[in-house]
Coordinates of C-alpha atoms in Angstrom, one line a residue:
Chain A
M1332 CA -23.8 21.2 -16.6
N1333 CA -21.4 18.7 -18.4
Q1334 CA -22.1 15.3 -17.7
V1335 CA -20.8 14.1 -14.4
H1336 CA -18.9 10.7 -13.9
P1337 CA -19.7 9.0 -10.8
V1338 CA -17.2 8.3 -7.9
V1339 CA -17.3 4.5 -6.8
C1340 CA -16.5 3.0 -3.9
P1341 CA -13.2 1.4 -4.0
R1342 CA -14.2 -1.7 -2.1
C1343 CA -17.4 -2.6 -3.8
N1344 CA -17.5 -0.6 -6.9
Q1345 CA -20.7 1.0 -6.2
R1346 CA -21.5 4.4 -7.1
L1347 CA -20.9 6.8 -3.9
P1348 CA -23.9 9.0 -3.6
W1349 CA -23.4 12.8 -3.3
S1350 CA -24.7 13.2 0.2
L1351 CA -21.4 11.4 1.3
F1352 CA -19.4 14.1 0.0
N1353 CA -18.2 17.2 2.1
V1354 CA -19.7 16.1 5.4
D1355 CA -16.2 16.3 7.0
R1356 CA -16.7 13.0 8.6
L1357 CA -16.3 9.3 7.8
V1358 CA -19.5 8.0 6.3
P1359 CA -20.4 4.2 5.7
C1360 CA -20.8 3.3 1.9
P1361 CA -24.5 2.4 1.3
A1362 CA -23.5 -0.9 -0.2
C1363 CA -20.7 -2.3 1.6
K1364 CA -20.6 -0.2 4.7
S1365 CA -17.2 0.6 4.4
E1366 CA -16.2 4.0 6.2
T1367 CA -15.3 6.8 3.4
Y1368 CA -14.3 10.2 3.8
A1369 CA -15.0 12.2 0.7
Y1370 CA -14.5 15.9 -0.6
S1371 CA -15.6 17.3 -4.0
F1372 CA -14.7 20.5 -5.8
P1373 CA -16.4 22.7 -8.2
A1374 CA -14.3 20.9 -11.1
L1375 CA -16.3 17.6 -10.5
I1376 CA -19.4 19.4 -11.7
K1377 CA -17.9 22.1 -14.4
G1378 CA -16.0 19.2 -16.3
V1379 CA -13.3 20.1 -18.7
T1380 CA -13.3 23.6 -20.6
P1381 CA -13.3 23.0 -24.5
G1382 CA -10.0 24.5 -26.1
Q1383 CA -10.4 27.4 -28.6
A1384 CA -9.7 26.9 -32.5
G1385 CA -8.7 30.5 -32.9
E1386 CA -10.2 33.2 -35.2
R1387 CA -9.5 33.7 -38.6
I1388 CA -7.9 37.3 -39.7
V1389 CA -10.5 39.7 -40.7
S1390 CA -8.2 42.3 -42.0
A1391 CA -4.4 42.8 -43.6
E1392 CA -3.7 45.2 -40.6
E1393 CA -4.1 42.4 -38.0
A1394 CA -1.4 40.4 -36.6
S1395 CA -1.3 36.8 -37.5
C1396 CA 0.1 33.7 -35.7
F1397 CA 3.6 32.8 -36.4
Y1398 CA 2.4 29.3 -36.9
H1399 CA -0.9 29.6 -38.3
G1400 CA -0.8 32.7 -40.8
Q1401 CA -4.5 32.7 -41.3
K1402 CA -5.3 33.2 -37.7
K1403 CA -5.5 36.1 -35.6
A1404 CA -2.7 36.8 -33.1
V1405 CA -4.0 36.9 -29.6
V1406 CA -0.9 36.9 -27.3
S1407 CA 2.9 36.6 -27.6
C1408 CA 5.0 34.0 -26.3
D1409 CA 6.7 35.2 -23.1
H1410 CA 9.8 33.0 -24.1
C1411 CA 10.5 33.5 -27.7
G1412 CA 8.1 36.6 -28.3
R1413 CA 6.3 35.0 -31.2
F1414 CA 2.9 35.8 -32.0
L1415 CA 0.3 33.0 -31.1
C1416 CA -3.6 32.3 -32.2
A1417 CA -5.7 31.0 -29.5
L1418 CA -5.1 27.5 -30.5
C1419 CA -1.2 27.7 -30.1
D1420 CA -1.5 29.5 -26.8
V1421 CA -0.4 27.3 -23.9
E1422 CA -1.1 28.8 -20.7
F1423 CA 1.5 27.2 -18.2
G1424 CA 2.7 28.3 -14.8
G1425 CA 1.1 31.6 -15.4
R1426 CA 2.9 32.1 -18.5
H1427 CA 1.9 32.1 -22.3
L1428 CA 4.0 29.7 -24.2
C1429 CA 4.1 28.2 -27.7
P1430 CA 4.3 24.6 -28.2
V1431 CA 7.9 24.9 -29.6
C1432 CA 9.2 26.5 -26.3
I1433 CA 7.4 24.0 -24.2
E1434 CA 9.1 21.0 -26.1
M1435 CA 12.5 22.5 -26.2
G1436 CA 12.0 23.5 -22.2
H1437 CA 10.8 20.0 -21.5
G1438 CA 13.7 18.5 -23.7
K1439 CA 16.6 20.3 -22.2
K1440 CA 14.9 20.2 -18.9
K1441 CA 14.7 24.0 -18.4
M1442 CA 11.0 23.9 -17.2
Q1443 CA 10.8 22.4 -13.8
N1444 CA 7.0 21.8 -14.1
L1445 CA 7.3 19.4 -16.9
E1446 CA 9.9 17.3 -15.5
N1447 CA 8.4 13.7 -14.4
H1448 CA 11.4 11.8 -13.8
R1449 CA 14.8 12.7 -12.2
V1450 CA 17.9 10.3 -11.7
L1451 CA 19.1 11.1 -8.1
Y1452 CA 23.0 10.6 -8.9
D1453 CA 23.5 11.6 -4.9
D1454 CA 21.2 8.6 -3.6
A1455 CA 23.0 6.5 -6.1
A1456 CA 26.4 7.2 -5.2
L1457 CA 25.5 7.0 -1.3
A1458 CA 23.8 3.5 -1.9
L1459 CA 26.9 2.5 -3.8
A1460 CA 28.7 3.4 -1.0
I1461 CA 26.7 2.0 1.7
Y1462 CA 24.9 -1.3 0.8
P1463 CA 27.6 -3.6 -0.1
F1464 CA 29.4 -2.5 3.1
V1465 CA 25.8 -3.0 5.3
F1466 CA 25.3 -6.4 3.9
F1467 CA 28.5 -7.8 4.9
V1468 CA 28.4 -10.9 2.6
F1469 CA 28.8 -8.7 -0.3
F1470 CA 31.7 -6.7 1.2
Y1471 CA 34.0 -7.9 -1.6
F1472 CA 32.1 -6.1 -3.9
T1473 CA 33.3 -2.9 -2.7
L1474 CA 36.3 -3.1 -4.5
I1475 CA 34.2 -2.4 -7.5
T1476 CA 31.6 -0.2 -6.0
A1477 CA 33.6 2.4 -3.9
P1478 CA 35.6 3.8 -7.0
L1479 CA 32.2 3.8 -8.8
S1480 CA 30.6 5.7 -5.9
L1481 CA 33.6 8.1 -5.9
L1482 CA 33.2 8.6 -9.7
L1483 CA 29.6 9.2 -9.6
A1484 CA 29.7 11.6 -6.7
I1485 CA 32.4 13.7 -8.1
R1486 CA 31.1 13.6 -11.8
H1487 CA 27.7 14.7 -10.7
W1488 CA 28.5 17.2 -8.2
N1489 CA 26.8 19.9 -9.8
S1490 CA 23.9 17.8 -11.4
P1491 CA 20.4 18.8 -10.2
S1492 CA 19.2 16.4 -7.5
S1493 CA 15.7 16.0 -6.5
I1494 CA 12.9 18.7 -7.5
I1495 CA 12.9 19.2 -3.7
P1496 CA 15.8 21.1 -2.7
R1497 CA 18.4 19.0 -0.7
T1498 CA 22.0 19.9 0.5
K1499 CA 25.1 17.9 -0.8
A1500 CA 25.1 15.8 2.1
R1501 CA 24.6 12.5 0.5
L1502 CA 27.4 13.3 -2.1
I1503 CA 29.5 14.2 0.9
L1504 CA 28.9 11.1 2.7
A1505 CA 29.3 8.8 -0.5
I1506 CA 32.8 10.8 -1.1
F1507 CA 33.8 10.0 2.7
F1508 CA 32.7 6.3 2.7
S1509 CA 33.8 5.4 -0.7
S1510 CA 37.2 7.1 0.1
A1511 CA 37.6 5.2 3.3
Q1512 CA 37.0 1.8 1.6
I1513 CA 39.5 2.6 -1.3
I1514 CA 42.0 3.5 1.6
G1515 CA 41.2 0.4 3.2
W1516 CA 41.7 -1.8 0.1
C1517 CA 44.9 0.0 -0.5
A1518 CA 46.3 -0.6 3.0
A1519 CA 45.0 -4.4 2.8
A1520 CA 46.7 -4.6 -0.7
Y1521 CA 50.0 -3.1 1.0
F1522 CA 50.0 -5.5 4.0
I1523 CA 49.4 -8.4 1.7
F1524 CA 52.4 -7.3 -0.8
S1525 CA 54.5 -6.5 2.1
S1526 CA 53.9 -10.0 3.9
L1527 CA 54.3 -11.8 0.6
T1528 CA 57.9 -10.2 0.0
Chain B
M827 CA 13.3 32.8 1.0
E828 CA 9.9 31.1 0.4
K829 CA 10.0 27.4 -0.2
E830 CA 8.6 26.0 -3.4
Y831 CA 7.1 22.9 -2.0
Y832 CA 6.1 22.1 1.7
R833 CA 5.8 18.4 2.9
L834 CA 1.8 17.5 3.3
P835 CA 1.2 15.4 6.6
G836 CA 1.5 11.5 5.7
N837 CA 4.4 9.1 6.2
R838 CA 6.7 8.1 3.3
G839 CA 4.3 5.1 2.1
L840 CA 6.4 2.4 1.1
T841 CA 5.1 0.0 -1.8
F842 CA 6.5 -2.1 -4.3
L843 CA 7.1 0.8 -6.5
G844 CA 9.0 2.7 -4.0
R845 CA 8.6 5.3 -1.3
H846 CA 5.8 7.9 -1.8
S847 CA 5.4 11.5 -0.5
L848 CA 3.0 14.3 -1.0
W849 CA 3.9 18.0 -1.2
R850 CA 1.8 21.2 -1.9
G851 CA 3.2 23.7 -4.4
K852 CA 1.7 27.3 -5.4
D853 CA -0.7 25.9 -7.9
H854 CA -0.4 22.0 -7.8
V855 CA -0.2 19.0 -5.5
L856 CA 3.2 17.2 -6.2
S857 CA 3.1 13.4 -5.7
I858 CA 6.7 12.0 -5.6
T859 CA 7.5 8.5 -5.9
N860 CA 11.0 7.5 -4.7
R861 CA 12.8 4.3 -6.1
G862 CA 16.1 5.0 -4.4
Y863 CA 18.1 6.1 -7.3
S864 CA 15.3 8.2 -9.2
E865 CA 12.2 9.7 -8.6
D866 CA 9.0 9.9 -10.6
Y867 CA 6.8 12.9 -10.4
R868 CA 2.9 13.7 -10.8
R869 CA 1.2 17.0 -10.6
F870 CA -2.3 17.4 -9.9
Y871 CA -3.3 21.3 -10.4
Y872 CA -5.6 22.6 -8.2
T873 CA -8.0 23.6 -11.1
D874 CA -8.2 20.3 -12.1
I875 CA -8.8 18.4 -8.7
Q876 CA -12.3 17.1 -8.9
A877 CA -12.4 15.1 -5.5
I878 CA -9.9 13.7 -2.9
Y879 CA -11.3 10.7 -0.9
F880 CA -10.2 7.8 1.4
Q881 CA -11.8 4.6 2.7
K882 CA -10.9 3.1 6.0
T883 CA -9.1 -0.5 5.7
A884 CA -8.3 -3.4 8.2
G885 CA -4.7 -3.0 8.0
A886 CA -4.2 -1.5 11.4
M887 CA -6.5 -4.1 12.9
I888 CA -4.8 -7.0 11.2
G889 CA -1.3 -5.2 12.4
N890 CA -2.6 -5.1 15.9
I891 CA -3.9 -8.8 15.9
L892 CA -0.4 -9.8 14.3
Y893 CA 1.7 -8.0 16.9
A894 CA -0.5 -9.1 20.0
L895 CA 0.0 -12.8 18.7
L896 CA 3.5 -12.4 18.1
F897 CA 4.2 -10.5 21.6
L898 CA 2.0 -13.3 23.4
G899 CA 3.5 -16.3 21.6
L900 CA 7.0 -15.0 22.4
A901 CA 6.1 -14.0 26.1
A902 CA 4.6 -17.4 26.5
V903 CA 7.5 -19.2 25.2
A904 CA 9.9 -17.3 27.5
L905 CA 8.0 -17.8 30.5
L906 CA 7.3 -21.6 29.6
G907 CA 11.0 -22.1 28.8
W908 CA 11.9 -20.4 32.2
K909 CA 9.4 -22.0 34.3
T910 CA 9.2 -25.5 32.9
Q911 CA 12.5 -26.0 31.2
G912 CA 14.8 -24.0 33.4
W913 CA 16.1 -21.7 30.8
E914 CA 19.3 -19.7 32.0
E915 CA 18.3 -15.8 32.7
W916 CA 20.1 -14.7 29.6
G917 CA 17.8 -16.8 27.3
T918 CA 14.5 -15.8 28.9
V919 CA 15.8 -12.4 28.7
T920 CA 16.8 -12.6 25.0
V921 CA 13.3 -13.8 24.1
L922 CA 11.4 -11.4 26.2
A923 CA 13.1 -8.5 24.6
F924 CA 12.1 -9.8 21.2
A925 CA 8.7 -10.0 22.7
G926 CA 9.2 -6.4 24.0
F927 CA 10.1 -5.1 20.6
F928 CA 6.6 -6.5 19.2
L929 CA 4.9 -4.8 22.2
L930 CA 6.6 -1.6 21.0
L931 CA 5.3 -2.1 17.5
L932 CA 1.8 -3.0 19.0
A933 CA 1.6 0.5 21.0
L934 CA 2.9 2.4 17.9
N935 CA 0.6 0.9 15.7
I936 CA -2.4 1.4 18.2
A937 CA -1.1 5.2 18.7
R938 CA -1.0 5.9 14.9
G939 CA -4.6 4.9 14.5
A940 CA -6.9 3.5 11.7
T941 CA -5.4 2.6 8.3
C942 CA -7.2 3.9 4.9
K943 CA -6.4 4.2 1.2
A944 CA -6.5 7.5 -0.4
Y945 CA -7.5 8.6 -3.8
I946 CA -7.2 11.9 -5.8
R947 CA -9.5 12.5 -9.1
T948 CA -9.5 14.7 -12.1
A949 CA -11.2 14.6 -15.4
V950 CA -8.3 12.2 -16.7
Q951 CA -7.4 9.7 -13.9
I952 CA -8.0 8.4 -10.5
Q953 CA -4.6 8.2 -8.5
P954 CA -3.7 6.4 -5.1
L955 CA -2.0 8.5 -2.6
P956 CA 0.0 5.9 -0.7
S957 CA 1.4 8.2 1.6
L958 CA -2.0 8.9 3.1
S959 CA -2.1 5.5 4.8
R960 CA -3.5 6.7 8.1
V961 CA -7.0 8.2 8.8
R962 CA -5.8 11.0 11.0
T963 CA -3.1 12.1 8.6
S964 CA -5.5 12.0 5.6
I965 CA -7.9 14.2 7.3
K966 CA -4.8 16.7 8.2
A967 CA -3.7 16.3 4.5
I968 CA -7.1 17.2 3.3
A969 CA -7.8 20.0 5.5
A970 CA -4.4 21.5 4.0
L971 CA -5.1 21.1 0.9
R972 CA -8.8 22.3 0.7
P973 CA -8.2 26.1 1.2
L974 CA -6.1 26.1 -1.8
I975 CA -8.0 24.1 -4.0
E976 CA -11.0 26.2 -3.0
A977 CA -9.0 29.4 -3.6
A978 CA -8.5 28.2 -7.2
Q979 CA -12.0 26.7 -7.9
G980 CA -14.5 28.1 -5.5
T981 CA -16.5 26.1 -3.1
L982 CA -19.0 23.5 -4.0
T983 CA -21.9 23.8 -1.5
A984 CA -23.9 20.8 -0.3
E985 CA -26.9 22.2 -2.0
E986 CA -25.1 22.6 -5.5
L987 CA -23.8 19.0 -4.9
T988 CA -27.1 17.6 -4.2
A989 CA -28.8 19.2 -7.0
V990 CA -26.3 17.4 -9.6
P991 CA -28.5 14.4 -10.8
E992 CA -27.2 10.8 -9.9
P993 CA -25.5 9.7 -13.2
V994 CA -27.0 6.4 -14.2
E995 CA -24.6 4.9 -16.8
V996 CA -21.7 7.3 -17.8
P997 CA -18.4 6.2 -18.8
L998 CA -16.0 6.7 -16.2
P999 CA -12.6 8.7 -16.4
P1000 CA -9.6 6.5 -17.6
L1001 CA -8.1 4.7 -14.8
D1002 CA -4.5 4.4 -13.9
P1003 CA -3.6 1.0 -15.3
S1004 CA -2.4 -0.1 -11.9
L1005 CA -6.2 0.4 -10.5
S1006 CA -7.9 -1.6 -13.2
H1007 CA -9.6 -3.3 -10.2
L1008 CA -11.7 0.0 -9.5
R1009 CA -13.5 -0.3 -12.7
K1010 CA -17.1 -1.7 -12.1
K1011 CA -16.8 -5.3 -13.5
P1012 CA -20.0 -7.5 -14.0
I1013 CA -21.1 -9.4 -11.2
V1014 CA -20.9 -13.2 -11.9
H1015 CA -22.9 -15.9 -10.6
D1016 CA -21.0 -18.6 -8.2
E1017 CA -22.5 -21.6 -6.8
G1018 CA -20.2 -21.2 -3.6
N1019 CA -19.0 -24.7 -4.0
Y1020 CA -15.7 -23.9 -2.8
H1021 CA -17.2 -22.2 0.2
T1022 CA -19.6 -25.1 1.0
A1023 CA -16.6 -27.4 0.8
L1024 CA -14.5 -25.4 3.2
F1025 CA -17.2 -25.3 5.8
W1026 CA -17.9 -29.2 5.7
V1027 CA -14.2 -29.4 6.2
L1028 CA -14.0 -27.3 9.1
L1029 CA -16.9 -28.9 10.6
L1030 CA -15.6 -32.6 10.1
R1031 CA -12.2 -31.0 11.7
G1032 CA -13.9 -29.7 14.6
L1033 CA -15.6 -33.2 15.2
I1034 CA -12.1 -35.0 14.9
T1035 CA -10.6 -32.1 17.3
A1036 CA -13.3 -32.7 19.7
I1037 CA -12.8 -36.5 19.8
Q1038 CA -9.0 -36.0 20.1
I1039 CA -9.4 -34.4 23.1
P1040 CA -10.3 -37.9 25.5
F1041 CA -8.5 -40.1 22.7
Q1042 CA -5.4 -38.7 21.3
N1043 CA -3.8 -40.8 18.9
I1044 CA -1.3 -40.2 15.9
A1045 CA -4.3 -41.1 13.3
L1046 CA -6.5 -38.6 14.7
V1047 CA -3.5 -36.1 14.7
S1048 CA -2.7 -36.8 11.3
V1049 CA -6.1 -36.6 9.7
S1050 CA -6.6 -33.3 11.8
W1051 CA -3.6 -31.7 10.4
L1052 CA -4.4 -33.0 6.8
L1053 CA -8.0 -31.2 7.0
F1054 CA -6.2 -28.1 8.3
L1055 CA -4.2 -28.2 5.1
V1056 CA -7.2 -28.6 2.9
A1057 CA -8.9 -25.9 4.9
I1058 CA -6.5 -23.6 4.0
V1059 CA -6.2 -24.1 0.6
L1060 CA -10.0 -24.0 0.3
V1061 CA -10.3 -20.7 2.2
I1062 CA -7.6 -19.1 -0.2
I1063 CA -9.4 -20.1 -3.4
A1064 CA -12.7 -19.2 -1.9
L1065 CA -11.7 -15.8 -0.9
I1066 CA -10.3 -15.1 -4.3
R1067 CA -13.3 -16.5 -6.2
Q1068 CA -15.9 -14.8 -4.1
R1069 CA -14.8 -11.4 -5.8
N1070 CA -17.2 -9.8 -8.1
T1071 CA -19.8 -12.6 -7.6
D1072 CA -23.4 -13.1 -6.2
V1073 CA -22.2 -14.7 -3.2
P1074 CA -24.0 -13.1 -0.3
V1075 CA -22.2 -10.9 2.5
S1076 CA -22.9 -13.5 5.2
V1077 CA -21.3 -16.5 3.1
R1078 CA -18.2 -14.0 2.6
K1079 CA -17.7 -13.2 6.2
A1080 CA -18.1 -16.7 7.2
A1081 CA -15.2 -17.1 4.7
S1082 CA -13.1 -14.4 6.2
W1083 CA -13.8 -15.4 9.6
A1084 CA -12.5 -19.0 8.6
F1085 CA -9.3 -17.4 7.0
G1086 CA -8.7 -15.5 10.4
F1087 CA -9.1 -18.6 12.6
L1088 CA -7.1 -20.6 10.6
I1089 CA -4.2 -18.2 10.9
V1090 CA -4.5 -18.1 14.6
S1091 CA -4.8 -21.8 15.1
F1092 CA -1.6 -22.2 13.1
I1093 CA 0.2 -19.8 15.1
A1094 CA -1.0 -20.8 18.0
S1095 CA 0.2 -24.6 17.4
Y1096 CA 3.4 -23.5 16.2
V1097 CA 4.1 -21.9 19.4
L1098 CA 3.0 -25.1 21.1
S1099 CA 4.9 -27.3 19.2
I1100 CA 8.1 -25.2 20.0
H1101 CA 7.2 -25.6 23.6
S1102 CA 6.6 -29.4 23.0
F1103 CA 9.9 -29.8 21.2
F1104 CA 11.6 -28.3 24.2
T1105 CA 9.8 -30.7 26.6
I1106 CA 10.5 -33.9 24.7
S1107 CA 14.1 -32.8 23.8
Q1108 CA 15.0 -32.5 27.7
M1109 CA 13.6 -36.1 28.4
P1110 CA 15.9 -39.3 28.1
F1111 CA 15.2 -40.4 24.8
A1112 CA 17.7 -40.3 21.9
G1113 CA 16.8 -37.2 20.1
P1114 CA 13.4 -35.9 19.2
D1115 CA 11.1 -38.4 17.8
L1116 CA 8.2 -37.4 15.7
K1117 CA 5.8 -40.1 16.9
R1118 CA 6.6 -39.3 20.3
L1119 CA 6.6 -35.4 19.7
L1120 CA 2.9 -35.9 18.3
V1121 CA 1.4 -38.2 20.9
M1122 CA 3.8 -37.8 23.8
E1123 CA 1.7 -34.9 25.2
K1124 CA -1.8 -35.8 26.4
P1125 CA -4.4 -33.0 26.5
T1126 CA -5.6 -34.0 29.8
E1127 CA -2.2 -33.6 31.0
S1128 CA -1.2 -30.5 29.2
I1129 CA -3.0 -27.5 29.8
P1130 CA -1.9 -25.6 26.7
L1131 CA -2.6 -28.3 24.6
L1132 CA -6.3 -28.8 26.1
V1133 CA -6.9 -25.1 25.7
L1134 CA -5.4 -25.2 22.0
L1135 CA -7.7 -28.1 21.0
V1136 CA -11.0 -26.8 22.7
F1137 CA -10.5 -23.4 21.0
S1138 CA -9.7 -25.3 17.6
A1139 CA -12.8 -27.6 17.9
I1140 CA -15.1 -24.9 19.2
G1141 CA -13.7 -22.4 16.4
S1142 CA -14.0 -25.2 13.6
L1143 CA -17.8 -26.1 14.8
L1144 CA -19.0 -22.9 15.1
I1145 CA -17.6 -21.4 11.9
G1146 CA -17.9 -24.5 9.8
G1147 CA -21.8 -24.8 11.1
G1148 CA -22.4 -21.1 10.7
G1149 CA -21.0 -21.4 7.2
I1150 CA -23.1 -24.0 6.3
L1151 CA -26.2 -22.6 7.5
S1152 CA -25.3 -19.5 5.5
I1153 CA -24.9 -21.7 2.2
A1154 CA -28.3 -23.4 2.9
K1155 CA -29.7 -20.0 3.3
M1156 CA -28.2 -18.7 0.2
K1157 CA -29.5 -21.7 -1.9
R1158 CA -33.1 -21.4 -0.4
D1159 CA -33.0 -17.6 -1.4
R1160 CA -31.9 -18.5 -4.9
R1161 CA -34.5 -21.3 -5.4
S1162 CA -37.3 -19.1 -4.0
S1163 CA -36.2 -16.2 -6.3
V1164 CA -36.1 -18.5 -9.2
S1165 CA -39.6 -19.9 -8.4
V1166 CA -41.0 -16.3 -8.2
Q1167 CA -39.7 -15.4 -11.8

């Protein structure tokens, strides 16, 4: 069994005894009496499984790894088909992939499970369309934010939004509000021009 | 078509970092932080999760007290204004509507139940889960995740867990930098000087307030307010300094009680001062006069002022006295432990 790291009470920093875990109710911390509910799983005591370095080729008939010519291939990459040794084999999302394919997938945003950040153009367009209008003192900024919002909504109509699927409602609302503001400004400009002439 | 992610119970916890939500996927839990125009994602694979735990906090209780005080304060102002100042109906109704709003918030806060702080732990991190901010929803979320995690890892029985030897000095896994306060810090010695000063100031203020009841004058009122401000500063310093020190629990609790009492006193004084302002502004003087505002109302003539002064005097004397006794016991215990060594 690997060495087990203690779980500490967030309030008093004292170690929580194992008897506190997996009891399905709030139990007071022995030190500070804060009511705690804790559930642990086998990974707590199993620890991290060490990685494999890969076996060396014994005979010339054995297939070798594409990246390590001296190591025996154990699996092929599910994306590019290259042979991989135990060291190069990365099991990810139920597939065996090589580090290069993972890096490419991350760089080109082809692997959703590797993405840790997304810009939400639909939220940004809607915010640009609504916030200056809602906070009335910033109303005059709509002269700039309305065209920006419209441009953003049209330009990123097909851009991926959140990882959690959502409709294009935000983009549609952004286009509607920004268009209304632009029409309003045009009408205001027309009336001002007419009254001047 | 089967969805990829299902939302877990929990509100969209709002912090300075953004709005948080928790989703369960096929092989991992997804934590999303929405900053308005972008999202950050963290995945916790079921095979990696070591523990999920949460601890009850006082957030709900503090919220209840705050909403209740605001409701009572506004309702009192509305009723006082209507009964003694002859406020028009629309004015009273408007203030009562605001009071009703806080009553609604109070009811919602009570209905949602106790608050908590939840964490998820893997071999390489301890991550807070801000969307799990209520005890009820946290229990539901853990109940939803447990079968999935146990399907990936197996179950950990109570016997297996208790068979694990309690670790003595084992390096903790790396913490999220925002959680550096969770790493066990060494306990430092604190003489409790700020706590001592705080309790003496409270005791003195209690005495002065008690004298103020029969002998109201501007000097006593000014000294009382000055001591109140000094007490506020001292209690904040004491509460900050007492973290990770050897100050006993009784002294810490007394400091916490002092803080709560000072806040309640402040709110009550504020409400009363609004009432006094209306009373004096109605009188035939040329505008509000601070001196008259401070001493015009005698405690013996004004029930609200008398109640406030009595509450303030008793509270200050009890908490100040109790705190001083706790400090004395702390010093006695320390002297006796030093002499034993």
